[in-house]
Amino acid sequence: LKNRNIQLAAMDVSSVYLCDYDENSEESIVRAEWINPAAKDQTSDIGAIYKISDYPRVLRALKIQQPLATYYSEEISETKVEFDSVTKHGIRSNLIIPLIVHNHVTGFLELWETRSNRKFSEENIRLCQTIATDAATAIERARLFETERKQRRLAEAIQEAAAIVNSSLELDVVL
């Protein structure tokens, strides 16, 4: 993913966020970010939790599983929370790219532009979709690896307990 980060940086946006998404709670957590050194706001958002229903455009992109570019003005914000966020961070344009694994949205990439009303080209969007696919695959592999590691530890603990039980018929030793 390091090479993909370089490609995202080369797009010269203000910032990029990698967020997970829980469809049941409709919450998202910022897991990674890149902030352009030239961006006015250098505040980290890692670990921040957002209720996605407060951000209708993000939710729409996740529901339709398609990229969505937004060019903000005061009248375009659909909720007060969204308006406050756009105003606070000075977002003028953004691009949401869903992370999809086996037809299931697991998160999204969000690119912000605060310096101008940027139109994201089809080439930009395709590059971001490729990066999102790579990220979703890497995250899923890490999740599967962690699940397998936990299952292996559990199996080893059960095997160890069974060996202790089988090694002695004395009740005090077993308990």
JSON list of C-alpha atoms in Angstrom, two decimals:
[
{"chain": "A", "resi": 1, "resn": "LEU", "atom": "CA", "xyz": [0.00, 0.00, 0.00]},
{"chain": "A", "resi": 2, "resn": "LYS", "atom": "CA", "xyz": [3.00, 2.30, 0.39]},
{"chain": "A", "resi": 3, "resn": "ASN", "atom": "CA", "xyz": [3.22, 2.84, -3.39]},
{"chain": "A", "resi": 4, "resn": "ARG", "atom": "CA", "xyz": [-0.50, 3.57, -3.45]},
{"chain": "A", "resi": 5, "resn": "ASN", "atom": "CA", "xyz": [-0.03, 6.20, -0.73]},
{"chain": "A", "resi": 6, "resn": "ILE", "atom": "CA", "xyz": [2.54, 7.87, -2.98]},
{"chain": "A", "resi": 7, "resn": "GLN", "atom": "CA", "xyz": [0.02, 7.84, -5.84]},
{"chain": "A", "resi": 8, "resn": "LEU", "atom": "CA", "xyz": [-2.64, 9.41, -3.59]},
{"chain": "A", "resi": 9, "resn": "ALA", "atom": "CA", "xyz": [-0.17, 12.06, -2.44]},
{"chain": "A", "resi": 10, "resn": "ALA", "atom": "CA", "xyz": [0.63, 12.78, -6.09]},
{"chain": "A", "resi": 11, "resn": "MET", "atom": "CA", "xyz": [-3.04, 13.69, -6.63]},
{"chain": "A", "resi": 12, "resn": "ASP", "atom": "CA", "xyz": [-2.27, 16.75, -4.47]},
{"chain": "A", "resi": 13, "resn": "VAL", "atom": "CA", "xyz": [-5.41, 16.73, -2.35]},
{"chain": "A", "resi": 14, "resn": "SER", "atom": "CA", "xyz": [-5.55, 18.33, 1.09]},
{"chain": "A", "resi": 15, "resn": "SER", "atom": "CA", "xyz": [-6.02, 15.04, 2.95]},
{"chain": "A", "resi": 16, "resn": "VAL", "atom": "CA", "xyz": [-6.95, 11.38, 2.61]},
{"chain": "A", "resi": 17, "resn": "TYR", "atom": "CA", "xyz": [-8.69, 9.25, 5.24]},
{"chain": "A", "resi": 18, "resn": "LEU", "atom": "CA", "xyz": [-9.10, 5.48, 5.43]},
{"chain": "A", "resi": 19, "resn": "CYS", "atom": "CA", "xyz": [-12.17, 4.62, 7.49]},
{"chain": "A", "resi": 20, "resn": "ASP", "atom": "CA", "xyz": [-13.84, 1.39, 8.46]},
{"chain": "A", "resi": 21, "resn": "TYR", "atom": "CA", "xyz": [-17.61, 1.09, 8.45]},
{"chain": "A", "resi": 22, "resn": "ASP", "atom": "CA", "xyz": [-20.01, -0.95, 10.56]},
{"chain": "A", "resi": 23, "resn": "GLU", "atom": "CA", "xyz": [-23.26, -1.31, 8.65]},
{"chain": "A", "resi": 24, "resn": "ASN", "atom": "CA", "xyz": [-25.24, -2.35, 11.74]},
{"chain": "A", "resi": 25, "resn": "SER", "atom": "CA", "xyz": [-24.35, 0.68, 13.85]},
{"chain": "A", "resi": 26, "resn": "GLU", "atom": "CA", "xyz": [-23.75, 2.94, 10.83]},
{"chain": "A", "resi": 27, "resn": "GLU", "atom": "CA", "xyz": [-20.57, 4.09, 12.55]},
{"chain": "A", "resi": 28, "resn": "SER", "atom": "CA", "xyz": [-17.18, 4.72, 11.05]},
{"chain": "A", "resi": 29, "resn": "ILE", "atom": "CA", "xyz": [-13.75, 4.97, 12.64]},
{"chain": "A", "resi": 30, "resn": "VAL", "atom": "CA", "xyz": [-10.85, 6.78, 11.01]},
{"chain": "A", "resi": 31, "resn": "ARG", "atom": "CA", "xyz": [-8.04, 4.18, 10.88]},
{"chain": "A", "resi": 32, "resn": "ALA", "atom": "CA", "xyz": [-5.40, 5.96, 8.79]},
{"chain": "A", "resi": 33, "resn": "GLU", "atom": "CA", "xyz": [-4.85, 9.37, 7.27]},
{"chain": "A", "resi": 34, "resn": "TRP", "atom": "CA", "xyz": [-2.51, 11.41, 5.14]},
{"chain": "A", "resi": 35, "resn": "ILE", "atom": "CA", "xyz": [-2.53, 15.17, 5.45]},
{"chain": "A", "resi": 36, "resn": "ASN", "atom": "CA", "xyz": [-0.82, 17.30, 2.84]},
{"chain": "A", "resi": 37, "resn": "PRO", "atom": "CA", "xyz": [1.91, 19.38, 4.51]},
{"chain": "A", "resi": 38, "resn": "ALA", "atom": "CA", "xyz": [0.46, 22.41, 2.69]},
{"chain": "A", "resi": 39, "resn": "ALA", "atom": "CA", "xyz": [-3.02, 21.89, 4.22]},
{"chain": "A", "resi": 40, "resn": "LYS", "atom": "CA", "xyz": [-4.18, 24.54, 6.69]},
{"chain": "A", "resi": 41, "resn": "ASP", "atom": "CA", "xyz": [-5.71, 22.03, 9.11]},
{"chain": "A", "resi": 42, "resn": "GLN", "atom": "CA", "xyz": [-3.12, 19.50, 10.31]},
{"chain": "A", "resi": 43, "resn": "THR", "atom": "CA", "xyz": [-5.34, 18.06, 13.07]},
{"chain": "A", "resi": 44, "resn": "SER", "atom": "CA", "xyz": [-5.27, 14.26, 13.20]},
{"chain": "A", "resi": 45, "resn": "ASP", "atom": "CA", "xyz": [-8.59, 12.43, 13.05]},
{"chain": "A", "resi": 46, "resn": "ILE", "atom": "CA", "xyz": [-7.23, 8.93, 13.69]},
{"chain": "A", "resi": 47, "resn": "GLY", "atom": "CA", "xyz": [-9.52, 7.04, 16.04]},
{"chain": "A", "resi": 48, "resn": "ALA", "atom": "CA", "xyz": [-12.41, 9.48, 15.61]},
{"chain": "A", "resi": 49, "resn": "ILE", "atom": "CA", "xyz": [-15.82, 7.79, 15.47]},
{"chain": "A", "resi": 50, "resn": "TYR", "atom": "CA", "xyz": [-18.53, 9.18, 13.21]},
{"chain": "A", "resi": 51, "resn": "LYS", "atom": "CA", "xyz": [-22.23, 8.36, 12.94]},
{"chain": "A", "resi": 52, "resn": "ILE", "atom": "CA", "xyz": [-22.51, 8.02, 9.16]},
{"chain": "A", "resi": 53, "resn": "SER", "atom": "CA", "xyz": [-26.24, 8.84, 9.15]},
{"chain": "A", "resi": 54, "resn": "ASP", "atom": "CA", "xyz": [-25.08, 12.41, 9.97]},
{"chain": "A", "resi": 55, "resn": "TYR", "atom": "CA", "xyz": [-23.23, 12.41, 6.64]},
{"chain": "A", "resi": 56, "resn": "PRO", "atom": "CA", "xyz": [-25.85, 11.52, 3.99]},
{"chain": "A", "resi": 57, "resn": "ARG", "atom": "CA", "xyz": [-23.48, 11.75, 1.03]},
{"chain": "A", "resi": 58, "resn": "VAL", "atom": "CA", "xyz": [-21.04, 9.28, 2.58]},
{"chain": "A", "resi": 59, "resn": "LEU", "atom": "CA", "xyz": [-23.92, 6.95, 3.45]},
{"chain": "A", "resi": 60, "resn": "ARG", "atom": "CA", "xyz": [-25.27, 7.23, -0.12]},
{"chain": "A", "resi": 61, "resn": "ALA", "atom": "CA", "xyz": [-21.88, 6.27, -1.61]},
{"chain": "A", "resi": 62, "resn": "LEU", "atom": "CA", "xyz": [-21.66, 3.28, 0.74]},
{"chain": "A", "resi": 63, "resn": "LYS", "atom": "CA", "xyz": [-25.22, 2.13, -0.01]},
{"chain": "A", "resi": 64, "resn": "ILE", "atom": "CA", "xyz": [-24.80, 2.30, -3.79]},
{"chain": "A", "resi": 65, "resn": "GLN", "atom": "CA", "xyz": [-21.21, 1.00, -3.55]},
{"chain": "A", "resi": 66, "resn": "GLN", "atom": "CA", "xyz": [-20.01, 3.65, -5.99]},
{"chain": "A", "resi": 67, "resn": "PRO", "atom": "CA", "xyz": [-17.64, 6.63, -5.78]},
{"chain": "A", "resi": 68, "resn": "LEU", "atom": "CA", "xyz": [-19.30, 9.94, -5.02]},
{"chain": "A", "resi": 69, "resn": "ALA", "atom": "CA", "xyz": [-17.74, 13.36, -5.54]},
{"chain": "A", "resi": 70, "resn": "THR", "atom": "CA", "xyz": [-19.23, 16.37, -3.79]},
{"chain": "A", "resi": 71, "resn": "TYR", "atom": "CA", "xyz": [-18.58, 20.04, -4.42]},
{"chain": "A", "resi": 72, "resn": "TYR", "atom": "CA", "xyz": [-19.72, 21.94, -1.35]},
{"chain": "A", "resi": 73, "resn": "SER", "atom": "CA", "xyz": [-21.43, 25.22, -0.91]},
{"chain": "A", "resi": 74, "resn": "GLU", "atom": "CA", "xyz": [-23.48, 26.38, 2.06]},
{"chain": "A", "resi": 75, "resn": "GLU", "atom": "CA", "xyz": [-26.78, 25.25, 0.57]},
{"chain": "A", "resi": 76, "resn": "ILE", "atom": "CA", "xyz": [-25.63, 21.73, -0.33]},
{"chain": "A", "resi": 77, "resn": "SER", "atom": "CA", "xyz": [-25.04, 20.36, 3.20]},
{"chain": "A", "resi": 78, "resn": "GLU", "atom": "CA", "xyz": [-27.92, 18.05, 4.08]},
{"chain": "A", "resi": 79, "resn": "THR", "atom": "CA", "xyz": [-27.48, 17.98, 7.88]},
{"chain": "A", "resi": 80, "resn": "LYS", "atom": "CA", "xyz": [-26.24, 20.40, 10.51]},
{"chain": "A", "resi": 81, "resn": "VAL", "atom": "CA", "xyz": [-23.47, 17.98, 11.48]},
{"chain": "A", "resi": 82, "resn": "GLU", "atom": "CA", "xyz": [-22.31, 17.79, 7.87]},
{"chain": "A", "resi": 83, "resn": "PHE", "atom": "CA", "xyz": [-22.52, 21.58, 7.47]},
{"chain": "A", "resi": 84, "resn": "ASP", "atom": "CA", "xyz": [-20.53, 22.11, 10.68]},
{"chain": "A", "resi": 85, "resn": "SER", "atom": "CA", "xyz": [-17.85, 19.64, 9.56]},
{"chain": "A", "resi": 86, "resn": "VAL", "atom": "CA", "xyz": [-17.55, 21.14, 6.09]},
{"chain": "A", "resi": 87, "resn": "THR", "atom": "CA", "xyz": [-17.33, 24.63, 7.59]},
{"chain": "A", "resi": 88, "resn": "LYS", "atom": "CA", "xyz": [-14.88, 23.69, 10.38]},
{"chain": "A", "resi": 89, "resn": "HIS", "atom": "CA", "xyz": [-12.45, 21.96, 8.01]},
{"chain": "A", "resi": 90, "resn": "GLY", "atom": "CA", "xyz": [-13.01, 24.25, 5.04]},
{"chain": "A", "resi": 91, "resn": "ILE", "atom": "CA", "xyz": [-13.88, 21.35, 2.73]},
{"chain": "A", "resi": 92, "resn": "ARG", "atom": "CA", "xyz": [-14.64, 22.58, -0.77]},
{"chain": "A", "resi": 93, "resn": "SER", "atom": "CA", "xyz": [-14.63, 19.22, -2.57]},
{"chain": "A", "resi": 94, "resn": "ASN", "atom": "CA", "xyz": [-14.46, 15.62, -1.49]},
{"chain": "A", "resi": 95, "resn": "LEU", "atom": "CA", "xyz": [-14.46, 12.17, -2.99]},
{"chain": "A", "resi": 96, "resn": "ILE", "atom": "CA", "xyz": [-15.80, 9.07, -1.25]},
{"chain": "A", "resi": 97, "resn": "ILE", "atom": "CA", "xyz": [-14.61, 5.66, -2.50]},
{"chain": "A", "resi": 98, "resn": "PRO", "atom": "CA", "xyz": [-16.22, 2.62, -0.81]},
{"chain": "A", "resi": 99, "resn": "LEU", "atom": "CA", "xyz": [-13.99, -0.30, 0.24]},
{"chain": "A", "resi": 100, "resn": "ILE", "atom": "CA", "xyz": [-15.77, -3.44, -0.93]},
{"chain": "A", "resi": 101, "resn": "VAL", "atom": "CA", "xyz": [-14.97, -7.07, -0.08]},
{"chain": "A", "resi": 102, "resn": "HIS", "atom": "CA", "xyz": [-17.20, -9.81, -1.52]},
{"chain": "A", "resi": 103, "resn": "ASN", "atom": "CA", "xyz": [-19.93, -7.26, -2.37]},
{"chain": "A", "resi": 104, "resn": "HIS", "atom": "CA", "xyz": [-19.90, -5.97, 1.22]},
{"chain": "A", "resi": 105, "resn": "VAL", "atom": "CA", "xyz": [-18.82, -2.44, 2.16]},
{"chain": "A", "resi": 106, "resn": "THR", "atom": "CA", "xyz": [-16.18, -2.60, 4.89]},
{"chain": "A", "resi": 107, "resn": "GLY", "atom": "CA", "xyz": [-15.07, 1.03, 4.84]},
{"chain": "A", "resi": 108, "resn": "PHE", "atom": "CA", "xyz": [-14.17, 3.90, 2.57]},
{"chain": "A", "resi": 109, "resn": "LEU", "atom": "CA", "xyz": [-11.46, 6.25, 1.40]},
{"chain": "A", "resi": 110, "resn": "GLU", "atom": "CA", "xyz": [-12.29, 9.92, 1.68]},
{"chain": "A", "resi": 111, "resn": "LEU", "atom": "CA", "xyz": [-10.27, 12.57, -0.13]},
{"chain": "A", "resi": 112, "resn": "TRP", "atom": "CA", "xyz": [-10.68, 16.22, 0.89]},
{"chain": "A", "resi": 113, "resn": "GLU", "atom": "CA", "xyz": [-9.77, 19.32, -1.01]},
{"chain": "A", "resi": 114, "resn": "THR", "atom": "CA", "xyz": [-9.81, 22.52, 1.02]},
{"chain": "A", "resi": 115, "resn": "ARG", "atom": "CA", "xyz": [-7.89, 24.85, -1.30]},
{"chain": "A", "resi": 116, "resn": "SER", "atom": "CA", "xyz": [-10.23, 24.93, -4.31]},
{"chain": "A", "resi": 117, "resn": "ASN", "atom": "CA", "xyz": [-13.43, 23.51, -5.77]},
{"chain": "A", "resi": 118, "resn": "ARG", "atom": "CA", "xyz": [-11.68, 20.60, -7.38]},
{"chain": "A", "resi": 119, "resn": "LYS", "atom": "CA", "xyz": [-13.32, 18.42, -9.99]},
{"chain": "A", "resi": 120, "resn": "PHE", "atom": "CA", "xyz": [-12.03, 14.88, -9.67]},
{"chain": "A", "resi": 121, "resn": "SER", "atom": "CA", "xyz": [-11.31, 13.42, -13.10]},
{"chain": "A", "resi": 122, "resn": "GLU", "atom": "CA", "xyz": [-12.39, 9.95, -14.20]},
{"chain": "A", "resi": 123, "resn": "GLU", "atom": "CA", "xyz": [-8.71, 9.01, -14.09]},
{"chain": "A", "resi": 124, "resn": "ASN", "atom": "CA", "xyz": [-8.49, 10.23, -10.45]},
{"chain": "A", "resi": 125, "resn": "ILE", "atom": "CA", "xyz": [-11.59, 8.24, -9.54]},
{"chain": "A", "resi": 126, "resn": "ARG", "atom": "CA", "xyz": [-10.33, 5.06, -11.25]},
{"chain": "A", "resi": 127, "resn": "LEU", "atom": "CA", "xyz": [-6.97, 5.36, -9.46]},
{"chain": "A", "resi": 128, "resn": "CYS", "atom": "CA", "xyz": [-8.75, 5.80, -6.12]},
{"chain": "A", "resi": 129, "resn": "GLN", "atom": "CA", "xyz": [-10.97, 2.78, -6.84]},
{"chain": "A", "resi": 130, "resn": "THR", "atom": "CA", "xyz": [-7.87, 0.69, -7.52]},
{"chain": "A", "resi": 131, "resn": "ILE", "atom": "CA", "xyz": [-6.28, 1.89, -4.30]},
{"chain": "A", "resi": 132, "resn": "ALA", "atom": "CA", "xyz": [-9.52, 1.21, -2.40]},
{"chain": "A", "resi": 133, "resn": "THR", "atom": "CA", "xyz": [-9.66, -2.33, -3.80]},
{"chain": "A", "resi": 134, "resn": "ASP", "atom": "CA", "xyz": [-6.04, -2.94, -2.76]},
{"chain": "A", "resi": 135, "resn": "ALA", "atom": "CA", "xyz": [-6.71, -1.52, 0.71]},
{"chain": "A", "resi": 136, "resn": "ALA", "atom": "CA", "xyz": [-9.89, -3.56, 1.17]},
{"chain": "A", "resi": 137, "resn": "THR", "atom": "CA", "xyz": [-8.06, -6.74, 0.16]},
{"chain": "A", "resi": 138, "resn": "ALA", "atom": "CA", "xyz": [-5.12, -6.03, 2.49]},
{"chain": "A", "resi": 139, "resn": "ILE", "atom": "CA", "xyz": [-7.45, -5.24, 5.40]},
{"chain": "A", "resi": 140, "resn": "GLU", "atom": "CA", "xyz": [-9.48, -8.40, 4.79]},
{"chain": "A", "resi": 141, "resn": "ARG", "atom": "CA", "xyz": [-6.32, -10.52, 4.65]},
{"chain": "A", "resi": 142, "resn": "ALA", "atom": "CA", "xyz": [-5.13, -9.00, 7.95]},
{"chain": "A", "resi": 143, "resn": "ARG", "atom": "CA", "xyz": [-8.54, -9.65, 9.52]},
{"chain": "A", "resi": 144, "resn": "LEU", "atom": "CA", "xyz": [-8.53, -13.28, 8.34]},
{"chain": "A", "resi": 145, "resn": "PHE", "atom": "CA", "xyz": [-4.96, -13.76, 9.57]},
{"chain": "A", "resi": 146, "resn": "GLU", "atom": "CA", "xyz": [-5.89, -12.38, 13.01]},
{"chain": "A", "resi": 147, "resn": "THR", "atom": "CA", "xyz": [-8.98, -14.62, 13.17]},
{"chain": "A", "resi": 148, "resn": "GLU", "atom": "CA", "xyz": [-6.90, -17.67, 12.25]},
{"chain": "A", "resi": 149, "resn": "ARG", "atom": "CA", "xyz": [-4.27, -16.74, 14.86]},
{"chain": "A", "resi": 150, "resn": "LYS", "atom": "CA", "xyz": [-6.92, -16.49, 17.60]},
{"chain": "A", "resi": 151, "resn": "GLN", "atom": "CA", "xyz": [-8.47, -19.81, 16.56]},
{"chain": "A", "resi": 152, "resn": "ARG", "atom": "CA", "xyz": [-5.05, -21.47, 16.61]},
{"chain": "A", "resi": 153, "resn": "ARG", "atom": "CA", "xyz": [-4.34, -20.15, 20.14]},
{"chain": "A", "resi": 154, "resn": "LEU", "atom": "CA", "xyz": [-7.73, -21.41, 21.32]},
{"chain": "A", "resi": 155, "resn": "ALA", "atom": "CA", "xyz": [-7.13, -24.84, 19.80]},
{"chain": "A", "resi": 156, "resn": "GLU", "atom": "CA", "xyz": [-3.69, -25.01, 21.43]},
{"chain": "A", "resi": 157, "resn": "ALA", "atom": "CA", "xyz": [-5.17, -24.08, 24.84]},
{"chain": "A", "resi": 158, "resn": "ILE", "atom": "CA", "xyz": [-7.90, -26.73, 24.48]},
{"chain": "A", "resi": 159, "resn": "GLN", "atom": "CA", "xyz": [-5.30, -29.29, 23.45]},
{"chain": "A", "resi": 160, "resn": "GLU", "atom": "CA", "xyz": [-3.14, -28.40, 26.47]},
{"chain": "A", "resi": 161, "resn": "ALA", "atom": "CA", "xyz": [-6.14, -28.65, 28.82]},
{"chain": "A", "resi": 162, "resn": "ALA", "atom": "CA", "xyz": [-7.13, -32.01, 27.33]},
{"chain": "A", "resi": 163, "resn": "ALA", "atom": "CA", "xyz": [-3.57, -33.30, 27.80]},
{"chain": "A", "resi": 164, "resn": "ILE", "atom": "CA", "xyz": [-3.68, -32.32, 31.48]},
{"chain": "A", "resi": 165, "resn": "VAL", "atom": "CA", "xyz": [-7.06, -33.99, 31.96]},
{"chain": "A", "resi": 166, "resn": "ASN", "atom": "CA", "xyz": [-5.92, -37.13, 30.17]},
{"chain": "A", "resi": 167, "resn": "SER", "atom": "CA", "xyz": [-2.61, -37.33, 32.04]},
{"chain": "A", "resi": 168, "resn": "SER", "atom": "CA", "xyz": [-4.17, -37.86, 35.43]},
{"chain": "A", "resi": 169, "resn": "LEU", "atom": "CA", "xyz": [-7.24, -39.42, 36.85]},
{"chain": "A", "resi": 170, "resn": "GLU", "atom": "CA", "xyz": [-6.75, -37.67, 40.21]},
{"chain": "A", "resi": 171, "resn": "LEU", "atom": "CA", "xyz": [-9.60, -35.19, 40.70]},
{"chain": "A", "resi": 172, "resn": "ASP", "atom": "CA", "xyz": [-7.41, -32.64, 42.56]},
{"chain": "A", "resi": 173, "resn": "VAL", "atom": "CA", "xyz": [-4.95, -32.47, 39.64]},
{"chain": "A", "resi": 174, "resn": "VAL", "atom": "CA", "xyz": [-7.68, -32.14, 36.99]},
{"chain": "A", "resi": 175, "resn": "LEU", "atom": "CA", "xyz": [-9.54, -29.35, 38.83]}
]
